[in-house]
Amino acid sequence: MAKKTAVIDLGSNSVRMVVFEKTSRYGFFICSEHKKKVRLGENAYNNNKILQEEAMLKAEKALTYFKEKALKEKCRKIIAVGTSALRDAPNAKDFIARIAKNVGLNIKCINGKTESFLGGLAALNLLSDIQNATTIDIGGGSTELCLIKEGKIVDCISLDLGTVRLKEIFYDTKKFNALDQFIQEALKQVPKHFQNENIIAIGGSLRALSNSIMKKNSYPLKMIHNFSYSFEKEKNHIEKIQNAKNLNDFNIKKDRFDTIKEGCVIFLALAKNLKAKNIITSAVGVREGVFLSNLFQKYTKIKNETTDFSKFNAKFPPNFNPSLKSIQDRFSIDYNDKSAYFANKLFDTLLPIHKINLAFKKDLINATKLSHIGERINFYFANEHSAYIALNSLHFGFSHKEILLISTILKANGKKINPFAIENIKDLLPNNHILAWLNFILALSKKLAKDTDENLDFTLKNHTLYIYSTKKQIYFSKEEIKKISKPKLIILAFNQQN
Amino acid sequence: MAKKTAVIDLGSNSVRMVVFEKTSRYGFFICSEHKKKVRLGENAYNNNKILQEEAMLKAEKALTYFKEKALKEKCRKIIAVGTSALRDAPNAKDFIARIAKNVGLNIKCINGKTESFLGGLAALNLLSDIQNATTIDIGGGSTELCLIKEGKIVDCISLDLGTVRLKEIFYDTKKFNALDQFIQEALKQVPKHFQNENIIAIGGSLRALSNSIMKKNSYPLKMIHNFSYSFEKEKNHIEKIQNAKNLNDFNIKKDRFDTIKEGCVIFLALAKNLKAKNIITSAVGVREGVFLSNLFQKYTKIKNETTDFSKFNAKFPPNFNPSLKSIQDRFSIDYNDKSAYFANKLFDTLLPIHKINLAFKKDLINATKLSHIGERINFYFANEHSAYIALNSLHFGFSHKEILLISTILKANGKKINPFAIENIKDLLPNNHILAWLNFILALSKKLAKDTDENLDFTLKNHTLYIYSTKKQIYFSKEEIKKISKPKLIILAFNQQN
């Protein structure tokens, strides 16, 4: 049976549940997401932060619904956390007890630093190659900043800035004059070392902004996670949203309209304060952080009195990617082949003539590892299906450039790449020389691996590539192999050492 | 472990292997296909049909390679059959013994009627809704005709017409005068009751012709199986290929060039003789027939002396589709939901206002059954992934129109269908009224099933659809449900009986 875990996050604005399925020790993917806009913090900010009965009732209904769904989806474990609205509320304990009694769910109220840490943990592990950055996670009740230095989380803070909070205290009451003062006070709590040119944007409001920017710029991918933009270039657009009379023209979903301006105010103030240059969008946050810290067996060790999170830093094993692994777990053929091994060797053997940066070898090998997955959809045009799955499922830990490169060479499958077919993504792809070589090596590796499981050797002399096994003659599919489009003149000599 | 079976077919022109994976009792899909153009019949036709040593050696190498591959792919069973070249050859027994000894494969030499029957069995079960038709399966050494009446195979014949045979006897020796005579003699053996306006085209040569026609007509799908065309309209194109000086302009693969003209000659003569009107392309033939007769537990009962095949007729259980089932087996979420049940009931309840032909209900329900499969690729845009898998994997037993309809409404997912997005396939889709209603019912069923496992009831009064359970109040996601695009004014009333 699938090992599924549901993580429920009871925020000030909405209750959300994510269901994760583990496909192997560290391989996992997201099976489903659920959201109910409960607004637990509703009318609390002007009522001494006391959770109101109506909001609690809505939350209880939503949690009942989520628990039912989690059980239906066969989750073995349900982890529920409560954030800002809950930790602020004088009646939080009563509410938690009520949910435990009526719904049978134990909500753990996490403090601001923990919330910040968990968001940072998710971003650090599931975005692509984060070394130095500060996260900004804007929620309904609070905003968390998490400082990442040299690939580790080093500091966490939480500010009482939240979209619902600002809406109720300042917007609904039209006390705009006091708003700026309130924000300036909050900014004073941000230590200077949080300043960073790389800002990771977490939370629904910031995703909505990134989405609006993607649409405005006709970005060629429908992929919000890992989408990055220049703050300098897009600041003006965000300010326009903040001051818009009509939000319909900004490609923002209607259910965001009521708090997006508050989100803009908080984000602009923080991004300027932190001297942001590059904004990286994260589709993952506190829920994925809870899942990961549980996966890394640290979650239960984080206590409310924890102030030093350094011992809870955790990462996947080196060279491990959870999306790649879980795609292999879900779609791979049930036998091994040598194609990745051949690709690695061929890249090195051919280095003197292709002279491609070694960094691309990783993409080549990852593509090779995924070259059979499309066969689970259909053997015919399996290369296109492999490319489709890679493009749509390599979610975590890969940059958009990497995903597109892998997908493009998988699709090409040794045929010449039509420049018109990649016209709209060419700014995100390496040059034609690199594409042609990676395409050639991938297709050759795949064909050779179809023919043999022997550890082939390759040598290059002048423009001849010698392909042979020192152990035996191989029955190569020469006709098939010769059809592969070559990046330049290169002769293939089979079963011969030079 | 997956239950895989390899079927090897040793023909006059090529040796092919198909690997089938059973995903449940009758659910299966094709994992891989392999082909080596061995031409076992080479130089036999002008040498008293004796298999030549060179050809036998090539065949032995190919069979060794295939057996290795089958074992690597973890096939539990390998079934090998030999057709025309083998059954004609005086030295067939020696060759079979040699393969048994050197390769460890037992080749069963099947007679012409059996070959015809197996091709017919595959077409009957794996094309879409075949009631009355005659198959034409043109191979290298022989051509099989199988007569299907009222959904059953009723007669089988095999003719000594084959592409390699004609090539060697007439084309290579330029004895064109004798060719026509030879064909006329063969046609005399075709009983008149084989005449049929529906012709099922089987085999590589006829697939190449269909492919050429699809390309010429810019057919919007890359799907050869179940592609049909009018013989009257395309006869001229086939004649052009037959008489072409240069085959490069016909979208025919180069490795077909050497026998495609012979294929045209045989096909044109037979199609005219049978009074063909409608040609249906089948991507399946004798190999799939072997697999199916084995699946239906009849294969070992077919003997060389069999003349009456009526007792070997076999079909899938009623309303069973092997592709649909194997997609569900491969990609389905691991819990049931009520969406197909709701779709069925909603279609009936809303019948007075949508008035759609009942035939479309089947497509609606099949789409509903597949509505979650895309989640295995990614929860985000899962509807698009479901549509992609359906489009590319509903291979057997569905017409192109059905596949496109299912895929189109899966993709729409309750959003208004953009006419530009379906412009290129609109001739294959039902009208907008039908599309809009099926889209609405599918999306509504899916959302309701997300909310509850209760057996909901639906009643329609005036323009209000009442949605309720007689047992309990349901927590419906009304906001989500109200976003579904409606085909016409219709009010949804939740938790109310009229």
mmCIF file of C-alpha atoms in Angstrom, chain B residues 153-287:
data_model
loop_
_atom_site.group_PDB
_atom_site.id
_atom_site.type_symbol
_atom_site.label_atom_id
_atom_site.label_comp_id
_atom_site.label_asym_id
_atom_site.label_seq_id
_atom_site.Cartn_x
_atom_site.Cartn_y
_atom_site.Cartn_z
ATOM 1 C CA ILE B 153 -14.972 -14.724 -37.387
ATOM 2 C CA VAL B 154 -16.686 -17.000 -39.886
ATOM 3 C CA ASP B 155 -14.102 -17.831 -42.544
ATOM 4 C CA CYS B 156 -10.352 -17.686 -43.048
ATOM 5 C CA ILE B 157 -8.151 -18.066 -46.111
ATOM 6 C CA SER B 158 -4.528 -17.546 -46.992
ATOM 7 C CA LEU B 159 -3.203 -16.692 -50.455
ATOM 8 C CA ASP B 160 0.299 -17.154 -51.798
ATOM 9 C CA LEU B 161 0.561 -13.445 -52.445
ATOM 10 C CA GLY B 162 3.308 -11.671 -50.554
ATOM 11 C CA THR B 163 5.504 -8.654 -51.112
ATOM 12 C CA VAL B 164 8.839 -10.445 -50.944
ATOM 13 C CA ARG B 165 7.462 -13.308 -52.991
ATOM 14 C CA LEU B 166 6.284 -10.986 -55.792
ATOM 15 C CA LYS B 167 9.483 -8.995 -55.618
ATOM 16 C CA GLU B 168 11.686 -12.022 -56.088
ATOM 17 C CA ILE B 169 9.565 -13.833 -58.661
ATOM 18 C CA PHE B 170 8.444 -10.884 -60.795
ATOM 19 C CA TYR B 171 10.076 -7.570 -59.930
ATOM 20 C CA ASP B 172 13.701 -8.658 -59.508
ATOM 21 C CA THR B 173 13.457 -10.730 -62.679
ATOM 22 C CA LYS B 174 11.385 -8.086 -64.475
ATOM 23 C CA LYS B 175 8.759 -10.651 -65.493
ATOM 24 C CA PHE B 176 5.957 -8.121 -65.189
ATOM 25 C CA ASN B 177 3.791 -9.807 -67.780
ATOM 26 C CA ALA B 178 3.387 -12.914 -65.686
ATOM 27 C CA LEU B 179 2.536 -10.893 -62.559
ATOM 28 C CA ASP B 180 -1.009 -10.040 -63.522
ATOM 29 C CA GLN B 181 -1.734 -13.637 -64.428
ATOM 30 C CA PHE B 182 -0.337 -14.788 -61.072
ATOM 31 C CA ILE B 183 -2.540 -12.366 -59.160
ATOM 32 C CA GLN B 184 -5.648 -13.283 -61.122
ATOM 33 C CA GLU B 185 -5.031 -16.937 -60.288
ATOM 34 C CA ALA B 186 -4.760 -16.079 -56.606
ATOM 35 C CA LEU B 187 -7.943 -13.995 -56.683
ATOM 36 C CA LYS B 188 -9.849 -16.977 -58.021
ATOM 37 C CA GLN B 189 -9.294 -18.662 -54.674
ATOM 38 C CA VAL B 190 -11.191 -15.914 -52.838
ATOM 39 C CA PRO B 191 -14.775 -17.056 -52.219
ATOM 40 C CA LYS B 192 -17.373 -14.490 -53.138
ATOM 41 C CA HIS B 193 -18.711 -14.213 -49.579
ATOM 42 C CA PHE B 194 -15.471 -12.472 -48.556
ATOM 43 C CA GLN B 195 -16.687 -9.413 -50.430
ATOM 44 C CA ASN B 196 -17.253 -6.630 -47.957
ATOM 45 C CA GLU B 197 -17.442 -2.881 -48.011
ATOM 46 C CA ASN B 198 -15.428 -2.736 -44.783
ATOM 47 C CA ILE B 199 -11.848 -3.831 -45.202
ATOM 48 C CA ILE B 200 -9.464 -4.057 -42.287
ATOM 49 C CA ALA B 201 -5.908 -3.357 -43.405
ATOM 50 C CA ILE B 202 -3.260 -5.327 -41.494
ATOM 51 C CA GLY B 203 0.507 -5.570 -41.852
ATOM 52 C CA GLY B 204 3.451 -3.244 -42.349
ATOM 53 C CA SER B 205 2.818 -2.483 -46.017
ATOM 54 C CA LEU B 206 -0.775 -1.413 -45.467
ATOM 55 C CA ARG B 207 0.171 0.597 -42.384
ATOM 56 C CA ALA B 208 2.715 2.410 -44.549
ATOM 57 C CA LEU B 209 -0.043 3.221 -47.071
ATOM 58 C CA SER B 210 -2.391 4.485 -44.354
ATOM 59 C CA ASN B 211 0.378 6.581 -42.918
ATOM 60 C CA SER B 212 1.091 8.082 -46.314
ATOM 61 C CA ILE B 213 -2.604 8.959 -46.707
ATOM 62 C CA MET B 214 -2.792 10.495 -43.211
ATOM 63 C CA LYS B 215 0.180 12.722 -43.962
ATOM 64 C CA LYS B 216 -1.149 13.720 -47.377
ATOM 65 C CA ASN B 217 -4.494 14.715 -45.855
ATOM 66 C CA SER B 218 -2.927 16.421 -42.799
ATOM 67 C CA TYR B 219 -4.970 14.183 -40.553
ATOM 68 C CA PRO B 220 -4.893 15.822 -37.123
ATOM 69 C CA LEU B 221 -3.985 12.712 -35.123
ATOM 70 C CA LYS B 222 -0.783 10.698 -35.068
ATOM 71 C CA MET B 223 -2.699 7.494 -34.558
ATOM 72 C CA ILE B 224 -2.584 4.805 -37.190
ATOM 73 C CA HIS B 225 -4.673 2.190 -35.383
ATOM 74 C CA ASN B 226 -8.343 2.695 -36.267
ATOM 75 C CA PHE B 227 -7.575 5.313 -38.900
ATOM 76 C CA SER B 228 -10.037 4.775 -41.728
ATOM 77 C CA TYR B 229 -10.287 6.131 -45.237
ATOM 78 C CA SER B 230 -12.444 5.820 -48.323
ATOM 79 C CA PHE B 231 -10.999 3.419 -50.886
ATOM 80 C CA GLU B 232 -12.639 5.311 -53.709
ATOM 81 C CA LYS B 233 -11.005 8.566 -52.637
ATOM 82 C CA GLU B 234 -7.537 7.185 -51.996
ATOM 83 C CA LYS B 235 -7.256 4.553 -54.729
ATOM 84 C CA ASN B 236 -5.587 7.059 -56.975
ATOM 85 C CA HIS B 237 -2.958 7.901 -54.368
ATOM 86 C CA ILE B 238 -2.134 4.216 -53.910
ATOM 87 C CA GLU B 239 -1.831 3.792 -57.672
ATOM 88 C CA LYS B 240 0.549 6.732 -57.736
ATOM 89 C CA ILE B 241 2.757 5.001 -55.194
ATOM 90 C CA GLN B 242 2.604 1.794 -57.205
ATOM 91 C CA ASN B 243 3.836 3.584 -60.309
ATOM 92 C CA ALA B 244 6.125 6.136 -58.683
ATOM 93 C CA LYS B 245 9.603 6.657 -60.075
ATOM 94 C CA ASN B 246 10.595 8.324 -56.823
ATOM 95 C CA LEU B 247 9.116 7.197 -53.516
ATOM 96 C CA ASN B 248 10.560 10.069 -51.494
ATOM 97 C CA ASP B 249 7.498 12.282 -51.823
ATOM 98 C CA PHE B 250 5.010 9.891 -50.249
ATOM 99 C CA ASN B 251 5.957 9.930 -46.570
ATOM 100 C CA ILE B 252 6.965 6.318 -46.653
ATOM 101 C CA LYS B 253 9.868 5.117 -44.541
ATOM 102 C CA LYS B 254 12.948 4.164 -46.512
ATOM 103 C CA ASP B 255 13.039 0.618 -45.205
ATOM 104 C CA ARG B 256 9.668 0.037 -46.906
ATOM 105 C CA PHE B 257 10.775 1.244 -50.325
ATOM 106 C CA ASP B 258 11.875 -2.173 -51.561
ATOM 107 C CA THR B 259 8.479 -3.874 -51.231
ATOM 108 C CA ILE B 260 5.843 -1.119 -51.076
ATOM 109 C CA LYS B 261 4.994 -1.349 -54.782
ATOM 110 C CA GLU B 262 4.341 -5.071 -54.455
ATOM 111 C CA GLY B 263 2.128 -4.219 -51.467
ATOM 112 C CA CYS B 264 0.162 -1.738 -53.584
ATOM 113 C CA VAL B 265 -0.350 -4.266 -56.367
ATOM 114 C CA ILE B 266 -1.723 -6.899 -54.002
ATOM 115 C CA PHE B 267 -3.883 -4.466 -52.068
ATOM 116 C CA LEU B 268 -5.420 -2.774 -55.098
ATOM 117 C CA ALA B 269 -6.261 -6.117 -56.701
ATOM 118 C CA LEU B 270 -7.823 -7.503 -53.531
ATOM 119 C CA ALA B 271 -9.679 -4.358 -52.504
ATOM 120 C CA LYS B 272 -11.255 -4.082 -55.943
ATOM 121 C CA ASN B 273 -12.072 -7.773 -55.972
ATOM 122 C CA LEU B 274 -13.735 -7.519 -52.549
ATOM 123 C CA LYS B 275 -15.636 -4.352 -53.536
ATOM 124 C CA ALA B 276 -14.046 -2.375 -50.710
ATOM 125 C CA LYS B 277 -15.442 1.002 -49.738
ATOM 126 C CA ASN B 278 -14.149 1.765 -46.291
ATOM 127 C CA ILE B 279 -10.603 0.851 -45.238
ATOM 128 C CA ILE B 280 -9.905 0.602 -41.510
ATOM 129 C CA THR B 281 -6.267 0.448 -40.506
ATOM 130 C CA SER B 282 -5.272 -2.030 -37.846
ATOM 131 C CA ALA B 283 -1.973 -1.723 -36.002
ATOM 132 C CA VAL B 284 -2.562 -5.183 -34.601
ATOM 133 C CA GLY B 285 -2.313 -8.512 -36.363
ATOM 134 C CA VAL B 286 -1.068 -12.020 -35.906
ATOM 135 C CA ARG B 287 1.172 -11.269 -32.886
#
